[in-house]
Coordinates of C-alpha atoms and ligand atoms in Angstrom, one line a residue:
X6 CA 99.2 -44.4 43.9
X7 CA 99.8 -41.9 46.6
X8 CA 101.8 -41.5 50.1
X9 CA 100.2 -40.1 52.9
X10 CA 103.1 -37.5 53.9
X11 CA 102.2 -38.1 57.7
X12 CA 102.6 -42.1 58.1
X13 CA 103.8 -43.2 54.8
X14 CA 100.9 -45.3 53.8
X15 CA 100.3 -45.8 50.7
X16 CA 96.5 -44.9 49.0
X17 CA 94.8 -45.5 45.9
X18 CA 94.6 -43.0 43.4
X19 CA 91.1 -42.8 44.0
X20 CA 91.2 -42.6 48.0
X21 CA 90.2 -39.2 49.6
X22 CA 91.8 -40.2 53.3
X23 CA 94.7 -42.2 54.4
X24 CA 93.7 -45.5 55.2
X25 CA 95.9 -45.6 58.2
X26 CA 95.9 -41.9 60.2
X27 CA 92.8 -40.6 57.9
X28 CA 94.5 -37.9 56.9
X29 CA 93.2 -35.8 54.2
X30 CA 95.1 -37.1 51.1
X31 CA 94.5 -33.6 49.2
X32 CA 96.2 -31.6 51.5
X33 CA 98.3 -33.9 53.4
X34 CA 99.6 -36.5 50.2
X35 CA 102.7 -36.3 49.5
X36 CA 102.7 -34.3 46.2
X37 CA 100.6 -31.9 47.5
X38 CA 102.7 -31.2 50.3
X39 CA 105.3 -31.0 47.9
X40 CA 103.7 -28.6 45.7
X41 CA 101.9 -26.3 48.4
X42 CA 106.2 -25.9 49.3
X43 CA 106.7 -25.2 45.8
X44 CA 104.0 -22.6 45.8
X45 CA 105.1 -21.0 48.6
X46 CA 108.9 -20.9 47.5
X47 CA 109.6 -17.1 46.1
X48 CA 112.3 -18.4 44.1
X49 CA 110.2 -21.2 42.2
X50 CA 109.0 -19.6 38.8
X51 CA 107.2 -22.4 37.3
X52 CA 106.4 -26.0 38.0
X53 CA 107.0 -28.9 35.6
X54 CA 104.8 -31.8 35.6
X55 CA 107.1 -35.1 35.3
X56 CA 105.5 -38.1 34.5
X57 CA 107.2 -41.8 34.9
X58 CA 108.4 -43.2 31.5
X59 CA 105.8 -46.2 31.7
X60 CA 102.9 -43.3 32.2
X61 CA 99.4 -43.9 30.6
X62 CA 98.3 -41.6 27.7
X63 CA 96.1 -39.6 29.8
X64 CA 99.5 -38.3 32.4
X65 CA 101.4 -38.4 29.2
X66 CA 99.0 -35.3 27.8
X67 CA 99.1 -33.8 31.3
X68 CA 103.0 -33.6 31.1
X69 CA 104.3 -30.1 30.6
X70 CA 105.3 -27.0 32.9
X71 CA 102.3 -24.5 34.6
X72 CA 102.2 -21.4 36.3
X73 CA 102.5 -22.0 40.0
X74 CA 98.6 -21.4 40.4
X75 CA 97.5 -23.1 37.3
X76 CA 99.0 -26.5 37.8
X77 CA 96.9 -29.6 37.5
X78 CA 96.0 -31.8 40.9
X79 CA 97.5 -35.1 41.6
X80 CA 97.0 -38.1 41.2
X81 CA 95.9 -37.1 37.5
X82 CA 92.1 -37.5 37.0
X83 CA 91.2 -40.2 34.6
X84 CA 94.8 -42.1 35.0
X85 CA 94.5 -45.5 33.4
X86 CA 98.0 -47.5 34.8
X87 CA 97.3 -50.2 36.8
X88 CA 99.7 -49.3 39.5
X89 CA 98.2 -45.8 39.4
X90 CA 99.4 -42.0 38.6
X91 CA 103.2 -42.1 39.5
X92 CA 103.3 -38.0 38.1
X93 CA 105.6 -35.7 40.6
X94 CA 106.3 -32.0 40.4
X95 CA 109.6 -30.7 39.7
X96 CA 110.0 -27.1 40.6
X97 CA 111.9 -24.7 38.2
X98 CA 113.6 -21.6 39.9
X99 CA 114.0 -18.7 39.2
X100 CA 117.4 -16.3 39.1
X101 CA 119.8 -17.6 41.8
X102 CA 121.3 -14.6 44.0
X103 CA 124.6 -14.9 44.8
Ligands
LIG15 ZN1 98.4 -41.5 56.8
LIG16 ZN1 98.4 -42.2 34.4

């Protein structure tokens, strides 16, 4: 499943556009508005890829942390839950400054 970031509307995994506003659900859902932030945050190192407790085997493998430029696209490719990908990005920063 996936929220489009501009009008809330929810998408199937599988949907390029919002069905709503259209928008372009690979720049404008909300996990990859949430990890292009991530990405442009100096003080996030790495980003850890959560997935929900009830995730399929496929997210489940998927699960770890990546290198800000190396981390996989979601809604996870080949997710088999009925309900859909429910994976989310959790950043990890780096040395706070006082
Ligand atoms: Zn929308
Ligand atoms: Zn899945």
């Amino acid at each position: 499943m996936q929220t489009c970031s501009r009008c809330h509307s929810l998408a199937a995994d599988t949907d390029l556009t919002c069905p709503t506003c259209q928008a372009d659900l690979r720049e404008s859902s909300t996990t990859a508005v949430a990890l292009r932030e991530f990405q442009n945050n100096p003080r996030v190192i790495m980003i850890h890829l959560a997935v929900a407790e009830d995730a399929c085997p496929t997210c489940q493998a998927m699960a770890g942390t990546y290198p800000k430029d190396r981390v996989p696209r979601l809604p996870i490719e080949g997710c088999s839950h009925p309900q859909g990908c429910h994976c989310f990005y959790q950043p990890l920063l780096g040395e706070i400054f006082p």
